[in-house]
CSV table of C-alpha atoms and ligand atoms in Angstrom, one decimal:
chain,number,residue,atom,x,y,z
A,1,MET,CA,-7.4,4.2,-74.0
A,2,ASN,CA,-10.1,3.1,-71.5
A,3,PRO,CA,-11.0,-0.6,-71.5
A,4,THR,CA,-14.2,-1.6,-73.3
A,5,PRO,CA,-16.9,-2.2,-70.7
A,6,LYS,CA,-17.4,-6.0,-70.4
A,7,HIS,CA,-21.2,-5.8,-70.7
A,8,LEU,CA,-21.3,-3.1,-73.3
A,9,ASP,CA,-23.6,-4.9,-75.8
A,10,ARG,CA,-26.0,-6.0,-73.1
A,11,VAL,CA,-26.4,-2.6,-71.4
A,12,VAL,CA,-26.7,-0.8,-74.8
A,13,ALA,CA,-29.3,-3.2,-76.0
A,14,ALA,CA,-31.2,-2.9,-72.7
A,15,PHE,CA,-31.0,0.9,-72.9
A,16,GLU,CA,-32.4,1.0,-76.4
A,17,ALA,CA,-35.2,-1.4,-75.4
A,18,THR,CA,-36.1,0.7,-72.3
A,19,TYR,CA,-35.8,4.3,-73.5
A,20,GLY,CA,-35.3,4.1,-77.3
A,21,GLY,CA,-32.2,5.8,-78.8
A,22,ARG,CA,-28.6,5.2,-78.0
A,23,PRO,CA,-26.9,6.0,-74.7
A,24,GLU,CA,-24.2,8.6,-74.7
A,25,LEU,CA,-21.8,6.7,-72.7
A,26,VAL,CA,-21.1,3.5,-70.7
A,27,ALA,CA,-19.3,3.6,-67.4
A,28,ARG,CA,-17.7,0.5,-65.8
A,29,ALA,CA,-16.5,-0.2,-62.3
A,30,PRO,CA,-15.1,-3.5,-60.9
A,31,GLY,CA,-15.6,-5.5,-57.8
A,32,ARG,CA,-12.5,-6.2,-55.6
A,33,VAL,CA,-10.8,-8.7,-53.4
A,34,ASN,CA,-8.5,-7.9,-50.5
A,35,LEU,CA,-5.2,-9.8,-50.7
A,36,ILE,CA,-4.2,-8.9,-47.1
A,37,GLY,CA,-4.9,-6.3,-44.4
A,38,GLU,CA,-8.1,-7.5,-42.7
A,39,HIS,CA,-9.9,-5.6,-40.0
A,40,THR,CA,-7.2,-3.0,-40.2
A,41,ASP,CA,-9.2,-0.3,-42.0
A,42,TYR,CA,-11.1,0.9,-38.9
A,43,ASN,CA,-7.9,0.8,-36.9
A,44,ASP,CA,-6.5,3.4,-39.3
A,45,GLY,CA,-4.2,0.8,-40.9
A,46,TRP,CA,-3.4,-0.5,-44.3
A,47,VAL,CA,-5.2,-2.7,-46.8
A,48,LEU,CA,-4.0,-4.3,-50.1
A,49,PRO,CA,-6.8,-5.1,-52.5
A,50,ILE,CA,-7.0,-5.7,-56.2
A,51,ALA,CA,-9.8,-5.0,-58.6
A,52,ILE,CA,-11.2,-8.2,-60.2
A,53,PRO,CA,-12.4,-8.8,-63.8
A,54,TYR,CA,-16.1,-8.7,-62.8
A,55,GLU,CA,-17.8,-5.4,-63.2
A,56,VAL,CA,-21.0,-3.3,-63.2
A,57,ASN,CA,-21.7,-1.2,-66.4
A,58,VAL,CA,-24.0,1.8,-66.6
A,59,ALA,CA,-25.3,3.0,-69.9
A,60,ALA,CA,-26.6,6.6,-69.6
A,61,LYS,CA,-27.9,9.5,-71.5
A,62,THR,CA,-28.7,13.1,-70.4
A,63,ARG,CA,-32.3,14.2,-70.1
A,64,GLN,CA,-33.7,17.7,-70.4
A,65,ASP,CA,-35.1,17.8,-66.9
A,66,ASP,CA,-34.2,16.9,-63.3
A,67,GLN,CA,-35.4,13.3,-63.4
A,68,MET,CA,-33.2,10.3,-62.9
A,69,ARG,CA,-34.7,7.2,-64.4
A,70,VAL,CA,-32.8,3.9,-63.7
A,71,ARG,CA,-33.3,0.3,-64.7
A,72,ALA,CA,-31.5,-2.5,-63.0
A,73,VAL,CA,-31.5,-5.2,-65.6
A,74,ASP,CA,-30.1,-8.0,-63.3
A,75,LEU,CA,-32.8,-7.3,-60.8
A,76,GLY,CA,-35.7,-6.8,-63.2
A,77,LYS,CA,-36.4,-3.4,-61.5
A,78,GLN,CA,-37.0,0.1,-62.7
A,79,ALA,CA,-37.7,3.4,-60.9
A,80,SER,CA,-37.2,7.1,-61.0
A,81,PHE,CA,-36.4,9.9,-58.6
A,82,GLY,CA,-35.9,13.7,-58.7
A,83,LEU,CA,-32.5,15.2,-58.4
A,84,ASP,CA,-33.7,17.3,-55.5
A,85,ILE,CA,-34.6,14.2,-53.4
A,86,GLU,CA,-33.9,14.8,-49.6
A,87,GLU,CA,-34.7,11.4,-48.0
A,88,PRO,CA,-34.0,7.9,-49.3
A,89,SER,CA,-37.1,6.5,-51.0
A,90,GLY,CA,-38.0,3.2,-52.6
A,91,ASP,CA,-36.4,-0.2,-52.3
A,92,THR,CA,-32.8,-0.8,-51.1
A,93,TRP,CA,-31.4,-1.5,-54.5
A,94,LEU,CA,-32.5,2.0,-55.6
A,95,ARG,CA,-30.6,3.7,-52.7
A,96,TYR,CA,-27.2,2.9,-54.2
A,97,PRO,CA,-27.7,5.0,-57.5
A,98,GLN,CA,-29.8,7.5,-55.5
A,99,GLY,CA,-27.3,8.0,-52.8
A,100,VAL,CA,-24.4,8.6,-55.2
A,101,ALA,CA,-26.3,11.4,-56.9
A,102,VAL,CA,-27.3,13.0,-53.6
A,103,MET,CA,-23.7,12.9,-52.2
A,104,LEU,CA,-22.2,14.4,-55.4
A,105,ARG,CA,-24.8,17.2,-55.3
A,106,ARG,CA,-24.1,17.7,-51.6
A,107,GLU,CA,-20.5,18.1,-52.5
A,108,GLY,CA,-21.4,20.9,-54.8
A,109,HIS,CA,-21.5,19.2,-58.2
A,110,ALA,CA,-24.4,20.2,-60.5
A,111,LEU,CA,-25.7,17.0,-62.1
A,112,GLN,CA,-28.1,16.5,-65.0
A,113,GLY,CA,-31.1,14.3,-65.2
A,114,ILE,CA,-30.3,11.1,-66.9
A,115,ASP,CA,-31.8,7.9,-68.3
A,116,ALA,CA,-29.7,4.9,-67.2
A,117,VAL,CA,-29.6,1.1,-67.4
A,118,TYR,CA,-27.2,-1.0,-65.5
A,119,ALA,CA,-26.1,-4.6,-65.3
A,120,GLY,CA,-23.0,-6.6,-64.3
A,121,ASP,CA,-21.5,-9.8,-63.1
A,122,VAL,CA,-20.0,-9.0,-59.7
A,123,PRO,CA,-21.6,-11.7,-57.6
A,124,ARG,CA,-24.0,-10.0,-55.2
A,125,GLY,CA,-23.4,-10.5,-51.5
A,126,SER,CA,-20.3,-12.7,-51.9
A,127,GLY,CA,-18.0,-10.2,-50.3
A,128,LEU,CA,-16.6,-9.0,-53.7
A,129,SER,CA,-18.2,-5.6,-53.3
A,130,SER,CA,-20.8,-5.5,-56.0
A,131,SER,CA,-22.2,-2.5,-54.0
A,132,ALA,CA,-19.1,-0.4,-54.5
A,133,ALA,CA,-19.1,-1.4,-58.2
A,134,VAL,CA,-22.6,0.0,-58.6
A,135,GLU,CA,-21.8,3.2,-56.7
A,136,VAL,CA,-18.6,3.9,-58.5
A,137,ALA,CA,-20.0,3.1,-62.0
A,138,PHE,CA,-22.9,5.5,-61.3
A,139,ALA,CA,-20.6,8.2,-60.0
A,140,HIS,CA,-18.7,8.1,-63.3
A,141,ALA,CA,-22.0,8.1,-65.3
A,142,TYR,CA,-23.3,11.1,-63.3
A,143,ALA,CA,-20.1,13.1,-63.7
A,144,ALA,CA,-19.6,12.3,-67.3
A,145,THR,CA,-23.2,13.1,-68.4
A,146,ALA,CA,-22.9,16.4,-66.4
A,147,GLY,CA,-19.6,17.2,-68.1
A,148,ILE,CA,-17.7,17.4,-64.8
A,149,SER,CA,-14.4,15.8,-64.2
A,150,LEU,CA,-13.8,14.2,-60.8
A,151,SER,CA,-10.7,12.5,-59.4
A,152,GLY,CA,-10.8,8.8,-58.4
A,153,ARG,CA,-10.6,10.0,-54.8
A,154,GLN,CA,-13.7,12.2,-55.2
A,155,ILE,CA,-15.6,9.4,-56.9
A,156,ALA,CA,-14.6,6.9,-54.1
A,157,LEU,CA,-15.5,9.3,-51.3
A,158,ALA,CA,-18.9,10.2,-52.7
A,159,SER,CA,-19.6,6.5,-53.3
A,160,LYS,CA,-18.6,5.6,-49.7
A,161,ARG,CA,-20.7,8.4,-48.3
A,162,ALA,CA,-23.7,7.1,-50.3
A,163,GLU,CA,-23.3,3.6,-48.9
A,164,ASN,CA,-22.8,4.9,-45.3
A,165,GLU,CA,-25.3,7.7,-45.2
A,166,TRP,CA,-27.9,6.8,-47.7
A,167,VAL,CA,-28.0,3.0,-47.8
A,168,GLY,CA,-27.0,2.8,-44.1
A,169,VAL,CA,-24.2,0.3,-44.4
A,170,PRO,CA,-21.1,1.2,-42.2
A,171,THR,CA,-18.4,0.2,-44.6
A,172,GLY,CA,-14.8,1.5,-44.6
A,173,VAL,CA,-13.1,3.2,-47.5
A,174,MET,CA,-11.4,0.3,-49.2
A,175,ASP,CA,-14.0,-1.0,-51.6
A,176,GLN,CA,-14.8,2.3,-53.3
A,177,PHE,CA,-11.1,3.3,-53.4
A,178,VAL,CA,-10.0,0.2,-55.2
A,179,SER,CA,-12.9,0.1,-57.6
A,180,ALA,CA,-12.3,3.7,-58.5
A,181,LEU,CA,-8.5,3.7,-58.5
A,182,ALA,CA,-7.1,0.3,-59.2
A,183,ARG,CA,-4.5,-0.2,-62.0
A,184,GLU,CA,-4.1,-3.3,-64.1
A,185,GLY,CA,-1.5,-5.7,-62.9
A,186,HIS,CA,-1.2,-3.8,-59.6
A,187,ALA,CA,-2.5,-4.1,-56.0
A,188,LEU,CA,-3.6,-0.9,-54.3
A,189,LEU,CA,-1.8,-0.2,-51.0
A,190,LEU,CA,-4.2,2.1,-49.2
A,191,ASP,CA,-3.5,4.0,-46.0
A,192,CYS,CA,-6.9,4.1,-44.3
A,193,ARG,CA,-5.9,7.0,-42.1
A,194,THR,CA,-4.5,9.5,-44.6
A,195,LEU,CA,-6.2,8.0,-47.7
A,196,GLU,CA,-2.8,8.1,-49.5
A,197,TYR,CA,-2.4,5.2,-51.8
A,198,GLU,CA,0.3,3.5,-53.9
A,199,HIS,CA,0.0,1.2,-56.9
A,200,ILE,CA,2.1,-1.9,-56.1
A,201,PRO,CA,3.2,-3.8,-59.2
A,202,ILE,CA,2.4,-7.6,-58.8
A,203,ASN,CA,5.6,-9.1,-60.2
A,204,LEU,CA,4.3,-12.6,-60.2
A,205,PRO,CA,4.1,-13.9,-63.8
A,206,ASP,CA,2.1,-17.1,-64.1
A,207,MET,CA,0.3,-16.5,-60.9
A,208,VAL,CA,-3.4,-15.8,-60.4
A,209,VAL,CA,-5.6,-14.8,-57.6
A,210,VAL,CA,-8.4,-17.3,-56.9
A,211,VAL,CA,-11.5,-16.3,-55.0
A,212,MET,CA,-13.5,-19.1,-53.3
A,213,ASP,CA,-17.0,-18.1,-52.1
A,214,THR,CA,-18.1,-20.4,-49.2
A,215,THR,CA,-21.8,-19.5,-50.1
A,216,VAL,CA,-22.4,-19.0,-46.4
A,217,SER,CA,-24.2,-15.8,-45.6
A,218,ARG,CA,-22.5,-13.5,-43.2
A,219,ALA,CA,-25.4,-13.6,-40.6
A,220,LEU,CA,-23.3,-13.1,-37.5
A,221,ALA,CA,-21.1,-10.5,-39.1
A,222,GLY,CA,-23.0,-7.4,-38.1
A,223,SER,CA,-23.0,-7.8,-34.3
A,224,GLU,CA,-19.6,-9.4,-34.1
A,225,TYR,CA,-18.1,-6.5,-36.2
A,226,GLY,CA,-19.3,-4.0,-33.6
A,227,LYS,CA,-17.8,-6.0,-30.8
A,228,ARG,CA,-14.4,-6.2,-32.5
A,229,ARG,CA,-14.4,-2.5,-33.1
A,230,ALA,CA,-15.2,-1.9,-29.4
A,231,ASP,CA,-12.4,-4.3,-28.3
A,232,CYS,CA,-9.9,-2.4,-30.5
A,233,GLU,CA,-11.0,1.0,-29.1
A,234,ALA,CA,-10.8,-0.4,-25.5
A,235,ALA,CA,-7.2,-1.6,-26.3
A,236,VAL,CA,-6.3,1.9,-27.5
A,237,GLN,CA,-7.7,3.4,-24.3
A,238,ALA,CA,-5.8,1.0,-22.1
A,239,LEU,CA,-2.5,1.8,-24.0
A,240,GLN,CA,-2.9,5.6,-24.0
A,241,PRO,CA,-1.7,6.3,-20.4
A,242,HIS,CA,1.7,4.8,-21.4
A,243,LEU,CA,1.7,5.8,-25.1
A,244,PRO,CA,0.0,9.2,-25.2
A,245,ASP,CA,0.5,9.6,-29.0
A,246,VAL,CA,-1.5,6.5,-29.8
A,247,LYS,CA,-4.8,7.4,-31.5
A,248,ALA,CA,-5.5,4.0,-33.0
A,249,LEU,CA,-3.9,0.6,-33.1
A,250,ARG,CA,-2.2,1.7,-36.3
A,251,ASP,CA,0.2,3.8,-34.1
A,252,VAL,CA,1.3,0.8,-32.0
A,253,SER,CA,4.2,-1.4,-33.1
A,254,PRO,CA,4.2,-5.2,-32.3
A,255,GLU,CA,7.1,-4.6,-29.9
A,256,GLN,CA,5.3,-1.8,-28.1
A,257,LEU,CA,2.2,-3.9,-27.7
A,258,GLU,CA,4.2,-6.8,-26.1
A,259,GLU,CA,5.8,-4.3,-23.7
A,260,HIS,CA,2.4,-3.2,-22.5
A,261,ALA,CA,0.6,-6.6,-22.8
A,262,ASP,CA,-0.2,-6.6,-19.0
A,263,ASP,CA,-2.3,-3.5,-19.3
A,264,LEU,CA,-4.8,-5.2,-21.6
A,265,THR,CA,-7.4,-7.9,-20.9
A,266,ASP,CA,-6.8,-11.3,-22.6
A,267,VAL,CA,-9.4,-10.5,-25.3
A,268,GLN,CA,-8.1,-7.0,-26.0
A,269,LEU,CA,-4.6,-8.4,-26.3
A,270,LYS,CA,-5.6,-11.0,-28.8
A,271,ARG,CA,-7.5,-8.5,-30.9
A,272,ALA,CA,-4.7,-5.9,-30.8
A,273,ARG,CA,-2.1,-8.5,-31.6
A,274,HIS,CA,-4.0,-9.4,-34.7
A,275,VAL,CA,-4.3,-5.8,-35.8
A,276,VAL,CA,-0.7,-4.6,-35.2
A,277,ARG,CA,0.8,-7.7,-36.8
A,278,GLU,CA,-1.6,-7.6,-39.7
A,279,ASN,CA,-0.6,-4.0,-40.4
A,280,ALA,CA,3.1,-5.1,-40.4
A,281,ARG,CA,2.2,-8.1,-42.7
A,282,THR,CA,0.3,-5.8,-45.1
A,283,LEU,CA,3.3,-3.5,-45.6
A,284,GLU,CA,5.6,-6.5,-46.0
A,285,ALA,CA,3.2,-8.1,-48.5
A,286,ALA,CA,3.4,-5.0,-50.7
A,287,ALA,CA,7.2,-5.3,-50.7
A,288,ALA,CA,6.9,-9.1,-51.5
A,289,LEU,CA,4.6,-8.4,-54.5
A,290,ARG,CA,6.9,-5.8,-55.8
A,291,ALA,CA,9.9,-8.1,-55.4
A,292,GLY,CA,8.1,-11.0,-57.0
A,293,ASP,CA,8.5,-13.1,-53.8
A,294,ALA,CA,5.5,-15.4,-54.2
A,295,GLY,CA,6.7,-17.7,-51.4
A,296,ARG,CA,6.8,-14.8,-48.8
A,297,MET,CA,3.5,-13.4,-50.0
A,298,GLY,CA,2.0,-16.9,-49.5
A,299,GLU,CA,3.4,-17.2,-46.0
A,300,LEU,CA,2.0,-13.8,-45.0
A,301,MET,CA,-1.5,-14.8,-46.3
A,302,HIS,CA,-1.2,-18.0,-44.3
A,303,SER,CA,-0.3,-16.1,-41.1
A,304,SER,CA,-3.1,-13.6,-41.7
A,305,HIS,CA,-5.6,-16.5,-41.9
A,306,GLU,CA,-4.3,-18.1,-38.7
A,307,SER,CA,-4.4,-14.7,-36.9
A,308,LEU,CA,-8.0,-14.0,-38.0
A,309,ARG,CA,-9.0,-17.5,-36.9
A,310,ASP,CA,-7.2,-17.7,-33.6
A,311,LEU,CA,-6.7,-14.1,-32.4
A,312,TYR,CA,-9.4,-12.1,-34.0
A,313,GLU,CA,-11.9,-15.0,-34.0
A,314,VAL,CA,-13.8,-14.0,-37.1
A,315,SER,CA,-13.3,-17.1,-39.3
A,316,SER,CA,-15.8,-19.9,-39.6
A,317,PRO,CA,-15.7,-23.7,-40.1
A,318,ASP,CA,-16.5,-23.2,-43.8
A,319,LEU,CA,-13.8,-20.6,-44.3
A,320,ASN,CA,-11.3,-22.7,-42.5
A,321,ALA,CA,-12.3,-25.7,-44.6
A,322,VAL,CA,-11.9,-23.9,-47.9
A,323,VAL,CA,-8.6,-22.4,-46.9
A,324,GLU,CA,-7.2,-25.8,-45.7
A,325,ILE,CA,-8.4,-27.5,-48.9
A,326,ALA,CA,-6.9,-24.9,-51.1
A,327,SER,CA,-3.6,-24.9,-49.1
A,328,SER,CA,-3.2,-28.6,-49.7
A,329,VAL,CA,-3.0,-28.2,-53.5
A,330,ASP,CA,0.5,-28.1,-55.1
A,331,GLY,CA,1.2,-24.7,-56.6
A,332,VAL,CA,-1.2,-22.8,-54.2
A,333,VAL,CA,1.3,-20.6,-52.4
A,334,GLY,CA,-1.1,-19.0,-49.9
A,335,ALA,CA,-4.7,-18.8,-48.9
A,336,ARG,CA,-6.8,-16.9,-46.3
A,337,MET,CA,-10.2,-15.7,-45.5
A,338,THR,CA,-10.9,-12.3,-46.9
A,339,GLY,CA,-13.5,-9.7,-45.9
A,340,GLY,CA,-15.2,-9.3,-42.6
A,341,GLY,CA,-15.4,-13.1,-41.8
A,342,PHE,CA,-18.2,-15.4,-40.5
A,343,GLY,CA,-18.8,-16.6,-44.1
A,344,GLY,CA,-18.2,-14.8,-47.4
A,345,SER,CA,-15.1,-15.6,-49.4
A,346,ALA,CA,-11.5,-16.8,-49.1
A,347,VAL,CA,-8.7,-15.8,-51.4
A,348,ALA,CA,-5.7,-17.8,-52.7
A,349,LEU,CA,-2.6,-17.1,-54.7
A,350,ALA,CA,-1.9,-19.9,-57.1
A,351,GLN,CA,0.3,-20.9,-60.1
A,352,GLN,CA,-1.8,-20.9,-63.3
A,353,SER,CA,-1.1,-24.6,-63.6
A,354,ALA,CA,-2.7,-25.2,-60.1
A,355,VAL,CA,-6.0,-23.6,-61.0
A,356,GLU,CA,-7.5,-26.7,-62.6
A,357,PRO,CA,-6.5,-29.1,-59.8
A,358,LEU,CA,-7.6,-26.5,-57.2
A,359,GLN,CA,-11.0,-26.3,-58.8
A,360,ARG,CA,-11.3,-30.1,-58.8
A,361,VAL,CA,-10.2,-30.6,-55.2
A,362,ILE,CA,-12.6,-27.9,-54.0
A,363,ALA,CA,-15.5,-29.4,-55.9
A,364,GLU,CA,-14.7,-32.8,-54.3
A,365,GLN,CA,-13.7,-32.0,-50.8
A,366,TYR,CA,-15.6,-28.8,-49.8
A,367,PRO,CA,-19.0,-30.5,-50.1
A,368,GLN,CA,-17.8,-33.5,-48.1
A,369,ARG,CA,-16.7,-31.2,-45.3
A,370,THR,CA,-19.5,-28.7,-45.3
A,371,GLY,CA,-22.4,-30.0,-47.2
A,372,ARG,CA,-22.2,-27.0,-49.6
A,373,HIS,CA,-20.7,-26.1,-52.9
A,374,ALA,CA,-18.2,-23.3,-53.2
A,375,LYS,CA,-18.1,-20.9,-56.1
A,376,VAL,CA,-14.6,-20.3,-57.6
A,377,PHE,CA,-13.5,-17.2,-59.5
A,378,VAL,CA,-10.1,-16.9,-61.2
A,379,CYS,CA,-8.9,-13.3,-61.2
A,380,GLU,CA,-6.1,-11.1,-62.3
A,381,ALA,CA,-5.6,-7.5,-61.2
A,382,ASP,CA,-7.9,-5.4,-63.4
A,383,PRO,CA,-8.0,-1.7,-64.0
A,384,GLY,CA,-10.3,0.5,-61.9
A,385,ALA,CA,-13.4,2.3,-63.1
A,386,SER,CA,-13.6,4.3,-66.3
A,387,PHE,CA,-16.1,5.2,-69.1
A,388,ILE,CA,-16.3,5.4,-72.8
A,389,ARG,CA,-18.4,7.7,-75.0
A,390,LEU,CA,-20.3,6.0,-77.7
B,401,ADP,P1,-21.5,-7.1,-51.8
B,401,ADP,O1,-20.6,-7.8,-50.9
B,401,ADP,O2,-21.6,-7.8,-53.1
B,401,ADP,O3,-21.1,-5.6,-51.9
B,401,ADP,P2,-23.7,-5.8,-50.6
B,401,ADP,O4,-24.9,-6.4,-49.7
B,401,ADP,O5,-22.9,-4.8,-50.0
B,401,ADP,O6,-22.9,-7.1,-51.1
B,401,ADP,O7,-24.3,-5.2,-51.9
B,401,ADP,C1,-25.3,-5.9,-52.7
B,401,ADP,C2,-26.4,-5.0,-53.2
B,401,ADP,O8,-25.8,-4.1,-54.2
B,401,ADP,C3,-27.5,-5.8,-53.9
B,401,ADP,O9,-28.4,-6.2,-53.0
B,401,ADP,C4,-28.0,-4.7,-54.8
B,401,ADP,O10,-28.9,-3.8,-54.1
B,401,ADP,C5,-26.8,-3.9,-55.2
B,401,ADP,N1,-26.3,-4.5,-56.4
B,401,ADP,C6,-25.1,-5.2,-56.6
B,401,ADP,N2,-24.9,-5.6,-57.9
B,401,ADP,C7,-26.0,-5.1,-58.5
B,401,ADP,C8,-26.5,-5.2,-59.9
B,401,ADP,N3,-25.8,-5.9,-60.8
B,401,ADP,N4,-27.6,-4.6,-60.2
B,401,ADP,C9,-28.4,-4.0,-59.3
B,401,ADP,N5,-28.0,-3.8,-58.0
B,401,ADP,C10,-26.9,-4.4,-57.6
B,402,MG,MG1,-20.9,-4.3,-50.3
């Protein structure tokens, strides 16, 4: 049986107040946090995220025409658009639901006009992927109201296309995949080249994942992201004369990289070392979760952070502060920055009993070191998106 949407009462009440009458269904889609595998996605590598217990819910009902009416309760906004829309219109917030409808139609699915209301609790802009939660929840709502059944992969890909091509944000495939396909108690090991995935059981009873939002906006992230991608492409080009089968850093082993280290510039070598070792760590982390080896998982998270800080150079003083503070708490087995870097959030793996001390120490020490307050979210791996009929 599908889980009850967390904000069911709220979106149903808002639907009734907006349109009169009950919605037919409520779809839900969660945010996510990546446990390990950072800056590996665009190098055709692996990522290992979980879905978190914060979600966006869409209440929807079919209309008799081709109009889409949507109300974003959390933003206090409301708008409508026709199903035959060809260019993005209206404010940015509207482009997420719009884009998903457009991409599903472009993929040949006949949608119905709907009335919809949506709301949620995935923090917006904290790096927990509220945008994917909106997209994936709408994809379910559109499919279910039109009576079509889509795979999680189809939902994820249409959602990703919406974000890339309609909203104009160049994200990878991770966010939408994990929001659409996650399984309770499991992490999702996703191969970003083949889009094959595996649900990895997290055999760590009494452990939780703690997300710590630095509350620093990721202002630098855009331009530096482009530079990192260019560094990685340049490293691949420098390696290709010796390793002709290499299409991306995913194809290079740590040993091969060291063998050809002289062919790369210092910067290329640092970037490439991060990526090839992070790929190896991510695969090893999946094995550690499965084996219930919390100690090894923690070490891998710790190495990942150091590598992102020193080799890939995408961490920040605030991220380093929150990771160091978290790591100092007994029962926290690992901590690292997560997401693109330059702000956003860090993630820790902690014993249940360490959560309260962790929260206290962060509340005390993070403001002393940074002048800011961090937000802390305690998470267990939640199920991916679904919907219920009312
Ligand atoms: P994130 O890291 O949270 O994904 P993004 O900038 O990618 O940050 O996406 C945030 C945007 O997604 C918001 O500005 C808004 O347009 C949309 N969004 C997220 N959550 C909601 C919500 N609950 N209601 C309406 N729009 C939302
Ligand atoms: Mg986003």
